[in-house]
Coordinates of C-alpha atoms in Angstrom, one line a residue:
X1 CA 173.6 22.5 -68.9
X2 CA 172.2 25.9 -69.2
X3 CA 172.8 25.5 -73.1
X4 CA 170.8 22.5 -72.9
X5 CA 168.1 23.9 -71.3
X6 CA 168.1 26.5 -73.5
X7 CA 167.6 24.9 -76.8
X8 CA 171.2 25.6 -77.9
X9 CA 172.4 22.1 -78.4
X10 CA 175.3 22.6 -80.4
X11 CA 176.8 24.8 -77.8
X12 CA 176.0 22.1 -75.4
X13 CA 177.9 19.2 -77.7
X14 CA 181.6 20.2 -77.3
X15 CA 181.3 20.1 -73.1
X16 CA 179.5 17.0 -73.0
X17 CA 182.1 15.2 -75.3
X18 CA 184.9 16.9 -73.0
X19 CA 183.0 15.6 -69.8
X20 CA 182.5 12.1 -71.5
X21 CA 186.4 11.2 -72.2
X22 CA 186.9 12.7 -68.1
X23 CA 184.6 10.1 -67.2
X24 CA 183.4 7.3 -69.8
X25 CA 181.2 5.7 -66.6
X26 CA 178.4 8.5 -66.0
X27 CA 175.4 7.5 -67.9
X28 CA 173.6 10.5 -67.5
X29 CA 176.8 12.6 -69.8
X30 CA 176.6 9.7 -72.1
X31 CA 172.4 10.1 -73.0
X32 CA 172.8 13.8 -72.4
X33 CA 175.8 14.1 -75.5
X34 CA 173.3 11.6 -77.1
X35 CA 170.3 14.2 -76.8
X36 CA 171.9 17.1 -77.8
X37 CA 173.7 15.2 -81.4
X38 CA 169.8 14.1 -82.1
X39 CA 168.5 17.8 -81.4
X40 CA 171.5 19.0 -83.3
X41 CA 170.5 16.8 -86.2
X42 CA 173.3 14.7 -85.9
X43 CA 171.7 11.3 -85.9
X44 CA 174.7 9.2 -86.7
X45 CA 176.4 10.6 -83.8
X46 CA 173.9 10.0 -81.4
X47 CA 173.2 6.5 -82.6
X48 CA 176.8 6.0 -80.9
X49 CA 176.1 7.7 -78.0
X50 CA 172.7 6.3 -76.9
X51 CA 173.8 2.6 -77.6
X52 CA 177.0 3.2 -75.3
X53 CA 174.0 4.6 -72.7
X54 CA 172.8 1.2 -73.2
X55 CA 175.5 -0.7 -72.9
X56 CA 176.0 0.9 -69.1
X57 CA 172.9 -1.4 -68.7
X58 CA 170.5 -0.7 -66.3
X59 CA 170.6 3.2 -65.3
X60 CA 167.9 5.7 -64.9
X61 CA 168.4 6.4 -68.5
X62 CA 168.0 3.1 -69.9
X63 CA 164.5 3.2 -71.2
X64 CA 164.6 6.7 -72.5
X65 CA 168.2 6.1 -74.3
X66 CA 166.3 2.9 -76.5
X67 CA 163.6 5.1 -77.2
X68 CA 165.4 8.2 -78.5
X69 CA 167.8 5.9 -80.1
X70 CA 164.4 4.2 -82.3
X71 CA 163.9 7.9 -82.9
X72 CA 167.8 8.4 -84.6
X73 CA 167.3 5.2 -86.2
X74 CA 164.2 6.5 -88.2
X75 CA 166.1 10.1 -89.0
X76 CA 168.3 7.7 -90.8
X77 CA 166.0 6.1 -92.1
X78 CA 166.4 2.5 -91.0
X79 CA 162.5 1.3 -89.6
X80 CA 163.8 -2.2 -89.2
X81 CA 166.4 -1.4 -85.5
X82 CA 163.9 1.3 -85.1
X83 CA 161.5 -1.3 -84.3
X84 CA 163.7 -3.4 -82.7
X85 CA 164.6 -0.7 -79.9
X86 CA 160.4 0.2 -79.9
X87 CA 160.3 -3.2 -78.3
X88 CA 163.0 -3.1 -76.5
X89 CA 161.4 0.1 -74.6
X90 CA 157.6 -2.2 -74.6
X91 CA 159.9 -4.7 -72.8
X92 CA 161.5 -2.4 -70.5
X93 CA 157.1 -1.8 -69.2
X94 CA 158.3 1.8 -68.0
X95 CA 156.8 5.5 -68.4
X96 CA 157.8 5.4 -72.8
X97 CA 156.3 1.6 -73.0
X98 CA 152.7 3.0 -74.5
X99 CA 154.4 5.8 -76.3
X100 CA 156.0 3.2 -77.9
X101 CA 152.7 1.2 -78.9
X102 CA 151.8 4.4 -80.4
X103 CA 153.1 3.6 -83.6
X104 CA 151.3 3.8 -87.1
X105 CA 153.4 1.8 -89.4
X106 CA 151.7 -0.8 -91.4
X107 CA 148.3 0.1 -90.1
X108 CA 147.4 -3.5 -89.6
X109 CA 147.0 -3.4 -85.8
X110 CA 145.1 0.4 -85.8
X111 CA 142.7 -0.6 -88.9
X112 CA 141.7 -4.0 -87.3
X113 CA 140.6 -2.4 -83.9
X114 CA 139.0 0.5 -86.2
X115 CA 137.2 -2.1 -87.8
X116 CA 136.2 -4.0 -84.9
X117 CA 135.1 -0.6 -83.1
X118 CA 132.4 0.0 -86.3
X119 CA 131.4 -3.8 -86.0
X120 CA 130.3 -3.1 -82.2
X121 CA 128.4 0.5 -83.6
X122 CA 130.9 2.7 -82.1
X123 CA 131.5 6.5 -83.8
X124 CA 134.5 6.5 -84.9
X125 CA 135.7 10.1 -85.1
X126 CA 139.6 9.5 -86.1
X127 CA 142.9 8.3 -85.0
X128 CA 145.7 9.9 -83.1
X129 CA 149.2 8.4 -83.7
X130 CA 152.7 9.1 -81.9
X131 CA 154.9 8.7 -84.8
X132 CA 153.8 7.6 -88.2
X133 CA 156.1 5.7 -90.4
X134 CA 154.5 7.5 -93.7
X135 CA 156.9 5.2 -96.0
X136 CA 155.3 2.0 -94.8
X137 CA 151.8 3.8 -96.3
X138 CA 149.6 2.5 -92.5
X139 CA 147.8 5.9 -92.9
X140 CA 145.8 4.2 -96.1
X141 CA 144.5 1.6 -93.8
X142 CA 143.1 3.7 -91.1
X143 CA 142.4 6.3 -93.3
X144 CA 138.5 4.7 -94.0
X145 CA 137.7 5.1 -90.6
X146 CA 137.9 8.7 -90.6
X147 CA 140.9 11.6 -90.2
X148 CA 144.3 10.7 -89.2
X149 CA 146.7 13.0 -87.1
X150 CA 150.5 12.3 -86.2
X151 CA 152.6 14.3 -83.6
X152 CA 155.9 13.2 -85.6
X153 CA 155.7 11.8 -89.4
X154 CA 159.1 10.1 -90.8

């Protein structure tokens, strides 16, 4: 793991993938192999790897596996099972649950609390978003109510 830690993912790939045929039942090799193909930019790859983290069912990876599998989803640019495992994590109500909510897509939700928020004389001074789905365009409905930032854009 000291490639791992190290940033050097695609030295840690080959190892992992060794340690996952030894033994197909450890969950934390599984979402490991999984992280390191989505830091490697090998989404595909770790699309496979975090669903069979999933499929173990419930492990201390179970939450953080849907999550980073929403985020492979969106490098391939598929929003719709994206979604699907964002709710999946809300569901789970763990740690990644409001990171989750944290999600400027269609701007509907975020522009109707903006909205409300001006209604009850409150300064707005700008909106903060997890990831932002820039191809869904949300960013033109909060936009209004002053700047918009987003850690991660897809």
């Amino acid at each position: 793991m000291k490639s791992y830690v190290a940033g050097d993912y695609d030295a840690t790939i080959p190892p992992l993938r060794r340690a996952a045929r030894l033994d197909t039942e450890r969950s934390d090799i599984a979402f490991f192999l999984a992280a390191s193909e989505l830091l490697a930019g090998n989404a595909a790859a770790a699309i496979g790897e975090f669903a069979r983290t999933i499929a173990m069912g419930d492990t201390p990876f179970l939450e953080d596996a849907h999550f980073f599998l929403a985020k492979a989803h969106l490098a391939q640019g598929d929003a719709d099972r994206a979604r699907a495992e964002l709710t999946a994590v809300r569901s789970l109500q763990g740690e990644r649950a409001s990171e989750a909510d944290d999600l400027l897509a269609t701007g509907g939700t975020a522009g109707a609390a903006l909205k409300l928020m001006r209604e009850m004389q409150a300064e707005v001074l700008g909106s903060v978003f997890f990831i932002e789905l820039g191809f869904l365009h949300g960013r033109e409905r909060v936009e209004p109510f002053g700047p918009v930032r987003a850690v991660v854009t897809f």
